[in-house]
Structures are given as C-alpha cells and as structure tokens.
Short mmCIF file of C-alpha atoms in Angstrom, two decimals:
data_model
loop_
_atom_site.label_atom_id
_atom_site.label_comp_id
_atom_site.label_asym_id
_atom_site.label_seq_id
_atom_site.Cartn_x
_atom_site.Cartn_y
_atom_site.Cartn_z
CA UNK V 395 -23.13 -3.79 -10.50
CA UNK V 396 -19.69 -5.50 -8.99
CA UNK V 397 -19.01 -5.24 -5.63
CA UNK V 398 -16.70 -2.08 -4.53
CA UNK V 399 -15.09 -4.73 -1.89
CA UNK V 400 -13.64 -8.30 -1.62
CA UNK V 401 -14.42 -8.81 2.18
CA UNK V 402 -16.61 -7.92 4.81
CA UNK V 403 -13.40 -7.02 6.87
CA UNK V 404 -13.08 -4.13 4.01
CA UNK V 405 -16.50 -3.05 4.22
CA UNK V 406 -16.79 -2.80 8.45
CA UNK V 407 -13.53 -0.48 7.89
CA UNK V 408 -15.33 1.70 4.73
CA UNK V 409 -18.80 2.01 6.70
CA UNK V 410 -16.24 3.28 10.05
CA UNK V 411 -14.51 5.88 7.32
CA UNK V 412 -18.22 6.89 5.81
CA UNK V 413 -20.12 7.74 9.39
CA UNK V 414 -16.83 9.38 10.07
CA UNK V 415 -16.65 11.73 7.17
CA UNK V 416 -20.47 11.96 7.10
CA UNK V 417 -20.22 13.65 10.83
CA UNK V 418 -17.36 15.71 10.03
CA UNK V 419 -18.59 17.31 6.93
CA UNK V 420 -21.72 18.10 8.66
CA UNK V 421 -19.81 19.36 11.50
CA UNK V 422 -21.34 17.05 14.22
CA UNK V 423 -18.35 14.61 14.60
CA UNK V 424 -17.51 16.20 18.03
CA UNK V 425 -20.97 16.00 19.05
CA UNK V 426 -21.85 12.06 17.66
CA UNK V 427 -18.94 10.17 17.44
CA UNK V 428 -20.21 7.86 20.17
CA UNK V 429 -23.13 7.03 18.07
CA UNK V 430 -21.29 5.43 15.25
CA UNK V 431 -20.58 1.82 17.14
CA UNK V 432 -24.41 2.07 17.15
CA UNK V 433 -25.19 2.91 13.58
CA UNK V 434 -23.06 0.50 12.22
CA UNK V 435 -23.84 -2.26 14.71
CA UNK V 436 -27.06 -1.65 15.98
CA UNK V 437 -27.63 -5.33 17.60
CA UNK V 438 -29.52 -6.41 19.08
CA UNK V 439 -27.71 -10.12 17.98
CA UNK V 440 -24.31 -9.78 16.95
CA UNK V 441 -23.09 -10.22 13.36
CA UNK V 442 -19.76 -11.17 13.31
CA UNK V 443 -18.81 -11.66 17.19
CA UNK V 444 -19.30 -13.11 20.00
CA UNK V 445 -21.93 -10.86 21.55
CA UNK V 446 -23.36 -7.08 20.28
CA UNK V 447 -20.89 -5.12 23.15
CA UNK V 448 -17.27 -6.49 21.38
CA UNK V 449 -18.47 -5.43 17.94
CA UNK V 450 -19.37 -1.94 19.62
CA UNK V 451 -16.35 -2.18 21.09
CA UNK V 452 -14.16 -3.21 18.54
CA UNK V 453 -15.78 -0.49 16.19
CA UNK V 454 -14.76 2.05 18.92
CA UNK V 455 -11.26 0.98 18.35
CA UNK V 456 -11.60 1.39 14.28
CA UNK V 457 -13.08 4.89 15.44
CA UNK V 458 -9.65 5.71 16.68
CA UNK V 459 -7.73 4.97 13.66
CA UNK V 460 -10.34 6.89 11.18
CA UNK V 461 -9.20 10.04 13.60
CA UNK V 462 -5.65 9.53 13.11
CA UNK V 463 -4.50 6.90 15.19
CA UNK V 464 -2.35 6.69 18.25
CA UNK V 465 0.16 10.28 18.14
CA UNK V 466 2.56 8.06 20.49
CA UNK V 467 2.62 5.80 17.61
CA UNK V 468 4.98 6.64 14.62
CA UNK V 469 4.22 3.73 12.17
CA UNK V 470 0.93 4.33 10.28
CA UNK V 471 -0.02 0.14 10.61
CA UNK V 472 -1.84 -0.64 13.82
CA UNK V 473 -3.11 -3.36 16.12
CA UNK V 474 -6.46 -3.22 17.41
CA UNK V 475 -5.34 -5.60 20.28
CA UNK V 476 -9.16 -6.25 21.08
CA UNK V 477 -9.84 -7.83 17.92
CA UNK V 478 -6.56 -10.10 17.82
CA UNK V 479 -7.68 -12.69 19.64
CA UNK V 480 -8.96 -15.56 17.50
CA UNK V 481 -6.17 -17.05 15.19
CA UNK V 482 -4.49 -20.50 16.66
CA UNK V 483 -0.89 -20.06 18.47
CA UNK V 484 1.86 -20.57 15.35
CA UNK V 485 3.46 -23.77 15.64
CA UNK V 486 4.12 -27.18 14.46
CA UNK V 487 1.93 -29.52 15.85
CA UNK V 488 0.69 -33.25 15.37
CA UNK V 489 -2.89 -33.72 13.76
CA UNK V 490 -5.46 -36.32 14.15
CA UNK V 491 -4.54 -37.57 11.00
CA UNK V 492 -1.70 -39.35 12.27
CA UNK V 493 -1.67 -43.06 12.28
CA UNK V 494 0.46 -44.36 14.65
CA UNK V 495 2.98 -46.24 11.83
CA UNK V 496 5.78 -47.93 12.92
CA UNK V 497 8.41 -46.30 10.41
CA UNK V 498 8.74 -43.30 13.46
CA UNK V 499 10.07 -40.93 10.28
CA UNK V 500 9.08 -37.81 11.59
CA UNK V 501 11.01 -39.26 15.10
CA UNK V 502 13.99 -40.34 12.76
CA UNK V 503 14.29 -36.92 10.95
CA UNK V 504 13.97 -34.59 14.26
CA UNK V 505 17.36 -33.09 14.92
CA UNK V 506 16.70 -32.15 18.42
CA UNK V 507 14.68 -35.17 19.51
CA UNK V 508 11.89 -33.41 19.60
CA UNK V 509 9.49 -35.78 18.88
CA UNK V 510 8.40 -38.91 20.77
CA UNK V 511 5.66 -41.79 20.34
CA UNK V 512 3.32 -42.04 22.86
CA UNK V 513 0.37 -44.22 22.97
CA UNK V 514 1.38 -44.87 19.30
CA UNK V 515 1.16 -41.13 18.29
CA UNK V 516 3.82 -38.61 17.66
CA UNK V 517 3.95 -36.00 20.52
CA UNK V 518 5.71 -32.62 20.16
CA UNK V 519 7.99 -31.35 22.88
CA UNK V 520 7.45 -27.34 22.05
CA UNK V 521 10.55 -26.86 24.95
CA UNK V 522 12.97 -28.57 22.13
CA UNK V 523 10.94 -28.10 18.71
CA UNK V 524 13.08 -25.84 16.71
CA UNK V 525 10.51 -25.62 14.02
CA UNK V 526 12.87 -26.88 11.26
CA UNK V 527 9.73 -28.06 9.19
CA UNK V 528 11.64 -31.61 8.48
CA UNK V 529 8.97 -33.71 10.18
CA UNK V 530 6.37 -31.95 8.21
CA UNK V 531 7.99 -33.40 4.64
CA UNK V 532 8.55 -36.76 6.87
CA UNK V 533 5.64 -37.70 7.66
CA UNK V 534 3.62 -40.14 4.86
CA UNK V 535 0.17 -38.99 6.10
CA UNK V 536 0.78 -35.19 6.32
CA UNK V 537 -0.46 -35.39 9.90
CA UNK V 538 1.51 -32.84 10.78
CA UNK V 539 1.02 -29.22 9.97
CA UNK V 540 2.65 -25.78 10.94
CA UNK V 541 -0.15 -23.01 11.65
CA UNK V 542 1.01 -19.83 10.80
CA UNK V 543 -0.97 -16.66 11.22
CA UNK V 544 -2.05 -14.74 8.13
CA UNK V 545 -0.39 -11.80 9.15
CA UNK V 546 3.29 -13.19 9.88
CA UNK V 547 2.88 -14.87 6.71
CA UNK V 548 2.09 -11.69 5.04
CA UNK V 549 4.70 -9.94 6.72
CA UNK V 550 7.92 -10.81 4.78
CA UNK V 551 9.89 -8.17 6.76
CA UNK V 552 9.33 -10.35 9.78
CA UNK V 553 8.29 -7.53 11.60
CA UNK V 554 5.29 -8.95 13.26
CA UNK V 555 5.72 -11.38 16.44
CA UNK V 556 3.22 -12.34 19.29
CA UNK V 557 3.29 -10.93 23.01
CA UNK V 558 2.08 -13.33 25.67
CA UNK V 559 -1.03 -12.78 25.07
CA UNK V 560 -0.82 -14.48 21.85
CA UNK V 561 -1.35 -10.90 20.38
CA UNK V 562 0.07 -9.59 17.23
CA UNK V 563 2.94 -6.92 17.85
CA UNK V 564 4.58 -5.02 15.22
CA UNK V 565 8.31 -4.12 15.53
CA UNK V 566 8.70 -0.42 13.90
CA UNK V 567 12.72 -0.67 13.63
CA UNK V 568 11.97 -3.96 11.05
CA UNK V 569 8.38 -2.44 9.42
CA UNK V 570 8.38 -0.36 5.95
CA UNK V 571 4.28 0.33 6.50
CA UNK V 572 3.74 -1.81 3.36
CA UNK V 573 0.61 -2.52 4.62
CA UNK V 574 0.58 -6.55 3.46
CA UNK V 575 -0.30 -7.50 7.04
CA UNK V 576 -3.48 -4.88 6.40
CA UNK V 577 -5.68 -6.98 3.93
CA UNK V 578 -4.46 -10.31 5.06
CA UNK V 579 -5.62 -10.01 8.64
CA UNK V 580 -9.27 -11.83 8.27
CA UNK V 581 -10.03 -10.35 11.83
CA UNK V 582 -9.48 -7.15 10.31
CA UNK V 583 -6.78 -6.89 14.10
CA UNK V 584 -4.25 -4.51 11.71
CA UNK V 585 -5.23 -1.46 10.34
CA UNK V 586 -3.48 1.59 9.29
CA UNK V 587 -4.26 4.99 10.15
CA UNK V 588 -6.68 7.18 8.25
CA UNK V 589 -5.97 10.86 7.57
CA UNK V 590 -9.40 11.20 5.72
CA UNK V 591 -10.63 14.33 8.73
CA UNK V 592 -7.27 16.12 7.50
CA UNK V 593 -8.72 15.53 3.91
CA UNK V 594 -11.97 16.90 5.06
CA UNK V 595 -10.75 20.23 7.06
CA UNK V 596 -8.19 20.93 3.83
CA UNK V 597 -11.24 20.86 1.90
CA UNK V 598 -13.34 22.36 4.15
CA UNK V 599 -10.78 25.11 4.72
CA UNK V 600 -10.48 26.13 0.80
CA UNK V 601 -14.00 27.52 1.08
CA UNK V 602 -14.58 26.34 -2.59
CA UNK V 603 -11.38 27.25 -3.51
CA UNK V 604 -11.30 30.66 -2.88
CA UNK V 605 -9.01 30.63 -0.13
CA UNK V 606 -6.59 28.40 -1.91
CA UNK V 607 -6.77 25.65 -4.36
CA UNK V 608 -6.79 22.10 -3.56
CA UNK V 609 -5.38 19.38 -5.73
CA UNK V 610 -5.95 15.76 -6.07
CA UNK V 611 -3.01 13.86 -7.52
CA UNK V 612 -4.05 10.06 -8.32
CA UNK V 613 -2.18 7.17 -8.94
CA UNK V 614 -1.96 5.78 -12.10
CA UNK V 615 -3.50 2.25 -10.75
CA UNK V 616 -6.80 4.58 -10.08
CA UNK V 617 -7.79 2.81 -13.58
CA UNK V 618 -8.26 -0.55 -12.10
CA UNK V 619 -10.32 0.64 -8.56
CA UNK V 620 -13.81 1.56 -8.86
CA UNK V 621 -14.95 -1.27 -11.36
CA UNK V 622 -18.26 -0.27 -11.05
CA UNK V 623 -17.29 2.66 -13.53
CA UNK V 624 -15.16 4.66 -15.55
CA UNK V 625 -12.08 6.31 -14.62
CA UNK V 626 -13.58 9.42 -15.90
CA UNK V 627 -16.40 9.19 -13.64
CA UNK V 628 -14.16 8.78 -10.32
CA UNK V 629 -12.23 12.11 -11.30
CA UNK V 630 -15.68 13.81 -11.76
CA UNK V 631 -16.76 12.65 -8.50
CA UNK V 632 -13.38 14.40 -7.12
CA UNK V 633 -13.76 17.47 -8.59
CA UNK V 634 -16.97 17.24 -7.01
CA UNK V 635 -15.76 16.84 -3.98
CA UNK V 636 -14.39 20.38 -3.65
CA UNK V 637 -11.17 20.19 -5.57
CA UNK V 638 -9.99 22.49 -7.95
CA UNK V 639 -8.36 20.42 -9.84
CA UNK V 640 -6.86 16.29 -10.20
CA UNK V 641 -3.94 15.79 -11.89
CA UNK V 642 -1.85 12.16 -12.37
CA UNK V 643 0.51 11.21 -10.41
CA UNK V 644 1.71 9.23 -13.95
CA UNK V 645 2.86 13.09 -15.35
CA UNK V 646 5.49 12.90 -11.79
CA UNK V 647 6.27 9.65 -13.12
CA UNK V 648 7.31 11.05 -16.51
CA UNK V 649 9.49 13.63 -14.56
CA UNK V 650 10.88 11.07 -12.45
CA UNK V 651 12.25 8.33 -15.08
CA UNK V 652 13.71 11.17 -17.37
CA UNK V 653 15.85 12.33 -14.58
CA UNK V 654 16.22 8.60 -12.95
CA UNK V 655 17.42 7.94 -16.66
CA UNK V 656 19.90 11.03 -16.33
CA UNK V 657 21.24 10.22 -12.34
CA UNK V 658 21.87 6.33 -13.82
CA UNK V 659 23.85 7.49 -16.81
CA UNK V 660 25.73 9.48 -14.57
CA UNK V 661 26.08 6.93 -11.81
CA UNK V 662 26.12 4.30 -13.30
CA UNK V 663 24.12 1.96 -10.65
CA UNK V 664 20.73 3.06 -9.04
CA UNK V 665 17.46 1.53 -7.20
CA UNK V 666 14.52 3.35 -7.84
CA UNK V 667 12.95 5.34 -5.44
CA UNK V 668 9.04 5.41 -6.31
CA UNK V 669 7.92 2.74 -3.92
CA UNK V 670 8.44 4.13 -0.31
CA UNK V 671 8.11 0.68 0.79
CA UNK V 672 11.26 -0.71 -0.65
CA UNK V 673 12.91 2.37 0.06
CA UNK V 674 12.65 2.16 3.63
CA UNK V 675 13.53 -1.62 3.40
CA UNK V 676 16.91 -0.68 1.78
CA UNK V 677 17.36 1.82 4.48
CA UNK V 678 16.77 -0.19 7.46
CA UNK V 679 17.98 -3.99 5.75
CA UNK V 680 20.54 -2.69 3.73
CA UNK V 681 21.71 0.98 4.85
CA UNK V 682 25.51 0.59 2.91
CA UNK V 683 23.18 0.50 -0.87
CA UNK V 684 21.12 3.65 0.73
CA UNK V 685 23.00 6.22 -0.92
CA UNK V 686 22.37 4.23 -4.32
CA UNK V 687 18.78 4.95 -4.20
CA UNK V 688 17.82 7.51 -6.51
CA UNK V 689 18.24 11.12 -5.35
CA UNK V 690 14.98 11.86 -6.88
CA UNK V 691 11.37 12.20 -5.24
CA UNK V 692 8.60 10.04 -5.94
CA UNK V 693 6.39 10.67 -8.74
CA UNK V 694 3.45 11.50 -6.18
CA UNK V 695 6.04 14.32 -4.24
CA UNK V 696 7.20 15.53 -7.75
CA UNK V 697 4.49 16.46 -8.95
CA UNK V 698 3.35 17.65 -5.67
CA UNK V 699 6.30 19.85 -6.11
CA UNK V 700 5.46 21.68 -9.41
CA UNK V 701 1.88 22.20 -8.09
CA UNK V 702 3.29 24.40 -4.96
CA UNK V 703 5.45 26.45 -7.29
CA UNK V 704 3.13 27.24 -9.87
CA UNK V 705 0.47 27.92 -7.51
CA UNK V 706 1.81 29.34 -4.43
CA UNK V 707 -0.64 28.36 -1.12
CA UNK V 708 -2.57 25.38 -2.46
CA UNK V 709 -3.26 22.60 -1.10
CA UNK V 710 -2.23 18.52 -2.32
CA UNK V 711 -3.87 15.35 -1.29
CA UNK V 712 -2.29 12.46 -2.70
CA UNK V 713 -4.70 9.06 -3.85
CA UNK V 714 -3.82 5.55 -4.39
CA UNK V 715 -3.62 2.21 -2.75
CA UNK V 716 -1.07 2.75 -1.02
CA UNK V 717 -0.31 2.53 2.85
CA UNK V 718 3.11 3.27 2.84
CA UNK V 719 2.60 6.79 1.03
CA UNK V 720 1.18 7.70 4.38
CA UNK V 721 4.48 7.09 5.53
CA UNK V 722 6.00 8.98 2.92
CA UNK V 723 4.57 12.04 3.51
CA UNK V 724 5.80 12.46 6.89
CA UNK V 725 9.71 12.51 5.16
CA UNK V 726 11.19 15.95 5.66
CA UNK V 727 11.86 15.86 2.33
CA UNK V 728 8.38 15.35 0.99
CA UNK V 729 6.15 17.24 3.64
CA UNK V 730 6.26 20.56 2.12
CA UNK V 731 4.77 19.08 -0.88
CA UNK V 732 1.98 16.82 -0.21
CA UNK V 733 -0.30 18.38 2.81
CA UNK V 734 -3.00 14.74 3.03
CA UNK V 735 -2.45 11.00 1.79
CA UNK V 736 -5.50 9.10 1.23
CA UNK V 737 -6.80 5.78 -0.32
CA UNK V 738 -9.07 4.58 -2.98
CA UNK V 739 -10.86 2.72 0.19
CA UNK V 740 -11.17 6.46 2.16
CA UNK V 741 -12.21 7.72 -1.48
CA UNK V 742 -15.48 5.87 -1.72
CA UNK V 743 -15.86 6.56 1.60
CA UNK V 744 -15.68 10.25 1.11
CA UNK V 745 -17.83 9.86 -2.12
CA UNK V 746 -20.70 8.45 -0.19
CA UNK V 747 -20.20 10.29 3.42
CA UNK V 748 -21.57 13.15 0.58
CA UNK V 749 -23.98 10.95 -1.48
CA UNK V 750 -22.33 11.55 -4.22
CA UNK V 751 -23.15 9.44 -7.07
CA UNK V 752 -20.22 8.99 -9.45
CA UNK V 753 -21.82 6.85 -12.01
CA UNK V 754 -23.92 9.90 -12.56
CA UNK V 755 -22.10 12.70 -13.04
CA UNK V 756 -20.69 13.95 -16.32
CA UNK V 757 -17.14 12.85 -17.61
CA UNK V 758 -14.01 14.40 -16.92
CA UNK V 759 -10.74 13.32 -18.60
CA UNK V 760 -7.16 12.92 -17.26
CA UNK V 761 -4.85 13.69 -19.79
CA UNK V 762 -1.93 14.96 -18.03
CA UNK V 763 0.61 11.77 -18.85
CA UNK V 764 2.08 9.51 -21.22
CA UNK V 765 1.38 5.72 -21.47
CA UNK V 766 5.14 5.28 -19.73
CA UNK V 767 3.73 7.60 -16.52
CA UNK V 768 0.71 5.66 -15.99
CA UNK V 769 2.62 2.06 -16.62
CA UNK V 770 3.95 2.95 -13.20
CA UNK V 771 1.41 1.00 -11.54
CA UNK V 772 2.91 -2.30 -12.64
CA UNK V 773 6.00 -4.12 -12.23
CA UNK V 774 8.19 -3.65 -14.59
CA UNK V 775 6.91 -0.42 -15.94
CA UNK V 776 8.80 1.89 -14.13
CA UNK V 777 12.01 -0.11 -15.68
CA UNK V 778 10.23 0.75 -19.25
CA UNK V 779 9.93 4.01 -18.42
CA UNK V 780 13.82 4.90 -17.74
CA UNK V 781 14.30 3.10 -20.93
CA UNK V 782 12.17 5.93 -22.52
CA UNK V 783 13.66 8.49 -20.21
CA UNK V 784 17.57 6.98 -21.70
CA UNK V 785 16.32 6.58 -25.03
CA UNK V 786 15.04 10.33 -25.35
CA UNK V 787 17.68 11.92 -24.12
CA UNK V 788 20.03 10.05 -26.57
CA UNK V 789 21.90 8.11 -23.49
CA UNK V 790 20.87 4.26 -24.28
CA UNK V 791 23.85 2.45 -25.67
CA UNK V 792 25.72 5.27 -25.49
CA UNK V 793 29.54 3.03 -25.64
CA UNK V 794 30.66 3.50 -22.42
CA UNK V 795 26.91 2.48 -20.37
CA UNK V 796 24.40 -0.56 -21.21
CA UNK V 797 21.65 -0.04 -19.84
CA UNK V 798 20.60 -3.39 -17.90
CA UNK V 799 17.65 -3.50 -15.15
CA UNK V 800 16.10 -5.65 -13.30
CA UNK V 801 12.69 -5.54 -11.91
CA UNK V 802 11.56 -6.98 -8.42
CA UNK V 803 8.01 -7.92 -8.03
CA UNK V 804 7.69 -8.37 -4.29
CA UNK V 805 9.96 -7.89 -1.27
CA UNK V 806 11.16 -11.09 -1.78
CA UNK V 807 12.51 -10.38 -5.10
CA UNK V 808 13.78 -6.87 -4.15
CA UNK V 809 15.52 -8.68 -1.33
CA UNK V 810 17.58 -11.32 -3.94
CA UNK V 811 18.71 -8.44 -5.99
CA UNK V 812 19.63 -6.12 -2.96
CA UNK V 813 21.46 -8.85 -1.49
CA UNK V 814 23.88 -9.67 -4.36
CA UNK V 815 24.09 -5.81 -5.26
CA UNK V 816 25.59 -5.59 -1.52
CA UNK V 817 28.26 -8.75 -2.65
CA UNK V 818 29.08 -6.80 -6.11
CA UNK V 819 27.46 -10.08 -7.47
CA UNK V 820 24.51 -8.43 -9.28
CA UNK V 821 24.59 -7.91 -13.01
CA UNK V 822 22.46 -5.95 -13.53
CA UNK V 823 23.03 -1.84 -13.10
CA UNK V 824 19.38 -0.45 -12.01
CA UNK V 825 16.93 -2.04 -9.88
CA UNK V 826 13.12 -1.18 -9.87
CA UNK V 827 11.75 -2.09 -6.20
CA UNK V 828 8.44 -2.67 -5.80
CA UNK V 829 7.24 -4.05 -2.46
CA UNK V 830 3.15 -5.00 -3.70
CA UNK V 831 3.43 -7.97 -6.11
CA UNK V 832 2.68 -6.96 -9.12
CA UNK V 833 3.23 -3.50 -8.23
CA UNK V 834 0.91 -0.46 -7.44
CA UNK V 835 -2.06 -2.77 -8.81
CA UNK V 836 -1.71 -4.99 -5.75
CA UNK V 837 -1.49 -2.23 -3.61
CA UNK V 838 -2.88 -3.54 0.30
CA UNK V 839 -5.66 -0.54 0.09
CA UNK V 840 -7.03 -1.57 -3.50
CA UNK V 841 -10.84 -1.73 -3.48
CA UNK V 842 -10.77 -4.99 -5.00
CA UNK V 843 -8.09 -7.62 -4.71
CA UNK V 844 -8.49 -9.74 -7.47
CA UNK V 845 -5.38 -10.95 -10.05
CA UNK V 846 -4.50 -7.48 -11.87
CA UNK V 847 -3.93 -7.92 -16.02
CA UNK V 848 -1.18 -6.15 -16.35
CA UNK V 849 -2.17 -5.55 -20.14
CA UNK V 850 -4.84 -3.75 -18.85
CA UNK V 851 -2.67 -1.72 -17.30
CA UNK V 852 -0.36 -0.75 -20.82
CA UNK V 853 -4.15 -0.51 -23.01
CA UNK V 854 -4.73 2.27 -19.99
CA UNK V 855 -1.29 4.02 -20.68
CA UNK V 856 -1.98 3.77 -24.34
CA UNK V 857 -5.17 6.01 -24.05
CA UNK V 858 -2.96 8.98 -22.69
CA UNK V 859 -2.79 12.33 -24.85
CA UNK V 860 1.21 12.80 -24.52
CA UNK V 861 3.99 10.47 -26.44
CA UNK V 862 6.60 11.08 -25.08
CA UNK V 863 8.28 12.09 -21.91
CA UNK V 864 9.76 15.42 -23.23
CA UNK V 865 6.41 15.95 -24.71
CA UNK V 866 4.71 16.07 -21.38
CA UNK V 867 7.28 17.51 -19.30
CA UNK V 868 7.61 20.52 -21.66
CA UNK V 869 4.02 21.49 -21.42
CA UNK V 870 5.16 22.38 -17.54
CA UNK V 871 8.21 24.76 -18.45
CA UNK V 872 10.67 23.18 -16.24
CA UNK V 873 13.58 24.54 -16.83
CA UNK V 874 15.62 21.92 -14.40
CA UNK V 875 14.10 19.06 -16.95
#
C-alpha cells in the first residue's frame, strides 16, 4: 500500500488531528487532552528533538491549533514559535570553499564595498551588504551562497519576515492564507488552524441526520488524494461518517463558469474568483482590478448555496486541499453557506479517529458534474470551462467579443498578468488565478505532494455522468441559471 503522507512533518500533524477527533467523538477530549503529548510521544528518548519534554511541548502547541487556534488571531496560518528555532539566519555569506584568488571579483562587483579580503578570504560586512546577489554570480568557486529559509522562499507574497529572535513572523495585511509556507516548513514551525472539533459537533449535533442533514461537498482534486484507493471508496467512508449526503464541489463549478461565461460577455474583462487565494491577493496587491473579479461565488459557496435552499436547516462542510478555503468561509458573503472547512489531511484523520476502514466498505459514486466541473482542479481548466459556459450559451465569437484568457499557474504568474491588466497592457480579456502551481492538485494540504498529471486530472472529468453544463445545472431547477 502507498504511503497516505510525504513527510514525517505531515504525519506528527495527522496523528495530533486523530487523538484529537478520537477524544472528541468519544466525548473525553475535555477530560484527556493533556494525555495526547504522551500518546504520541511517549519517550522515553526523543525522536525528532532535542530531548522527550520539547516534543511534548511542541505537540502541546499543535494541540492548540487542532482546537481552533489563537481567537486573537484572524489569519488561519500560524507560528508555533517553539518549534522555529533551527533554520540558519538568511543571508549572504562566504563559504569555506573560497580560495583566496587574487582576481578579488566578488570585491570588484560589490556596489557598496561590502566585501573585503582578509587573511586572503572574502569577509562580509552584513552593516553594508545589501544582498544584491552580484558576488554570488562573481565568484569562480561558488563559495559564496545566500541561505534562505524554506518558508520565505515559499512565501511569494513576502509576507513572512524574522523577529529578533530569528523567529518566523507572518504579516496578515500582505498574507492570502495560501498556505505555501505550510508544507514547506521542514520543522513543521507553520501550521494552519484546524476546524475538524466544529466538523465533529456538526456531526455530532445531526443525531444521524434526524435533526438536520449534513452535507459533504468535495473538491474535484479529491481524485488524486487517498492513493491508497478509489475515489469511490473515500465518499463511502464519508457517508459513513455521519453525512447524509456528498456532493462535488465540480457541479458549483459548472454553475460558476456558465455564469462567469455570462458576467464576461457582459463585461467584457474579468479574473476569476474560484481560488480565494488570488482573490485576496488582488484585493490587498491590486485593490483598483478588485471590482473586476467576478461577482460570482466560488464553486464550493455555490453549491453550498443550492444545498441551504433546497433543504432548509442543513448543515455543509466543505473538503479539499485547501488552506485558504478556511479563510473563505469566514467572508460575509459565504458564511451563511458553508457552516465547516476541512482538509483531505483532517479527512483521514477523521476516518481513522473512527477506525473506519475505507478500502473496505462498499462503493459509492459521485456523479453530480461534468468533466468541465471536475477539470477545476487544474490550471487551466477553469479557463476551459468558461469556454464551455460561452460556447453553450451561444456567446463565443459572437462579433462584437473574442473570447481570449489567460491562465496563471502560480502567484507569480497571476502577479505578471495582474500587473499589466493594471497598465491596460494585457491582451488578454479573462484571467484564471490560481495561487497552488498547478492548481487545486498542488494544493499545500494534499496528502501527497508528488508532480500531479494533469491528464489524470481530464481522464477523471471524462468519467462524469453529465455533458454538458446546461445538462447538469438543469437537473437542479435553477431558475436564475
């Protein structure tokens, strides 16, 4: 069988999320919460610290999160400040690799003298070092390196700095809860919050669904997660769960691109507005494009809306890989539809905190979508799918609009075609933002990590029951559609 995780930073957070859930469910949490460090670590040599007492300590801190986190706190991405302590200071700096040569061309290229010889080695003033990078390309022996942490590397919102205590720090006015900094972290320091008790007690609360029903909407990328088995298994293990019902967040994708197609006829020039991520970067980077994102909810919150109105009182939990949905959800405009975001990594969690074996369990089928609702999860799909959405309602070509997108794979990439949109230099007339390379697929709270095959991800749309978008969307009765 393949491994659910890549790391062992993954699997410390999972067996945190498990004893959690496991307590909860059996209604002990209150009672035994201080026995988890314990369980998981129970010594006496440590494992992957220093000494037996900062593992227990440090598993306190993960504790916190798998509760909910700090309430003072508005971003859903944390530090755990105890266990950020053991990455080098960023910096250039002068290895032992340098030979002493007499061509001085990393002295030469230094545009603030920063760098002197001394006892026929290049020394580093950090009081004048800019951090240019120009010695680094200067130097013939690539003795000197820049050490950047994984996280600030990860971070391309450069919302991450260090205190004084060399201490990672994340600045909420520049963060879009992407969650990047999450899975690159190998100390496992940045973490986001878990909402997997609110999960529980919704569940919990249904009383088997008699009190109210309680829907699971999954993400389209679901098909890629738990490799160990079948898509159809992981929905059986839901249901099993306690929900009612799970239903794909690809059918609110089909809703969303045939009126994103509609609002970009109309307007002319749009962003999307699937990926919270990139919709909060657009809002804080670039506020004067904000009003060209698309009016429309996510798929996740549109579909999340249909549920409520066809079934008055229930319940929705949202799942994917996504740490930035958390974020999401808090939006005045999407509360009232989605009641508990989880992940695919507080998933297996849940799945086990029950011993529920998935692999074992009979098949159920998700056949809610069509193959341009569940192409979602990758970049570029989303752009296919207005196509469809155009194309259907007979508005591709149509004289006076061409329809032209472009799709942004990254933050990086949203960030080049934001940034000449803003100078009227862009040529194209819709942009699909997608912070996760690659899209959903890469999505920081994926089980696995691995390259994604984005063909895997069109032979999983191609299974779906529906054609087309109308086809779908009709089986609701929307009347607005």
């Amino acid at each position: 069988m393949k491994k659910l995780f890549d790391t062992a930073v993954q699997k410390l957070k999972y067996k945190v999320l498990r004893e959690v859930a496991r307590m909860e469910f059996e209604d002990r949490l209150a009672r035994d919460i201080t026995d988890i460090p314990k369980i998981i670590m129970p010594g006496p040599k440590p494992t992957l610290r220093c000494c037996i007492y900062k593992e227990r300590a440090i598993i306190g801190e993960r504790i916190k999160l798998a509760v909910g986190g700090d309430d003072a706190n508005p971003n859903v991405v944390e530090v755990l400040d105890i266990a950020c302590d053991e990455c080098p200071a960023d910096g250039i700096k002068v290895t032992d690799s340098c030979r002493g040569c007499i061509s001085h061309a990393c002295v030469d290229t230094c545009p603030r003298g920063a760098i002197t010889i001394v006892d026929h080695r290049a020394t580093i003033d950090r009081s004048k070092c800019i951090e240019c990078g120009r010695c680094l390309s200067a130097c013939p022996y690539n003795a000197i390196r820049k050490d950047v942490r994984p996280c600030m590397s990860a971070c391309k919102v450069k919302a991450i700095s260090m205190d004084e205590d060399q201490k990672a720090v994340i600045d909420n006015d520049k963060c879009i809860s992407c969650g990047a900094c999450v899975y690159k972290c190998p100390f496992g320091a940045i973490s986001d919050k878990s909402y997997i008790l609110d999960a529980i007690h919704i569940l919990k609360g249904s009383e088997q669904n008699t009190k109210y029903h309680t829907y699971a909407v999954v993400a389209p990328s679901i098909y890629s997660q738990f490799v160990q088995t079948s898509v159809e298994h992981v929905v059986a293990g839901i249901k099993a769960l306690g929900f009612h019902a799970v239903v794909e967040a690809a059918l609110g994708a089909d809703m969303v691109a045939y009126k994103e197609a509609k609002e970009l006829y109309e307007k002319k020039f749009l962003t999307s507005s699937c990926c919270p991520a990139f919709v909060m970067y657009v809002r804080k980077n670039f506020p004067k494009l904000a009003d060209h994102v698309s009016h429309n909810l996510s798929p996740m919150a549109e579909i999340a809306s249909y549920l409520k109105k066809s079934d008055p009182g229930c319940k929705v939990i949202f799942i994917g890989p996504c740490i930035a949905k958390k974020a999401e959800q808090k939006w005045d405009t999407v509360r009232p539809y989605i009641d508990c975001v989880i992940t695919f990594e507080e998933l297996q969690a849940l799945f086990d905190s029950r011993d529920i074996d998935i692999t074992a369990l009979p098949e159920e089928y998700l056949d809610n979508a069509t193959y341009y609702g569940r192409i979602f999860a990758r970049s570029g799909g989303l752009a296919e799918a207005v196509r469809e959405g155009l194309t259907e309602q007979d508005l591709l070509n149509t004289g006076d609009f061409e329809y032209k997108p472009i799709s942004c794979d990254g933050i990086l990439e949203c960030r080049a075609a934001l940034l000449k949109a803003s100078k009227n230099m862009l040529a194209e007339n819709f942009i699909e933002g997608m912070a996760c390379e690659s899209g959903c697929i890469g999505g920081p709270a994926c089980l696995t990590h691995g390259p994604k095959n984005k063909a895997d991800v069109d032979a999983y749309g191609k299974l779906a029951m529906e054609k087309t978008m109308r086809g779908a969307i009709s089986v609701l009765d929307i009347d607005s559609l």
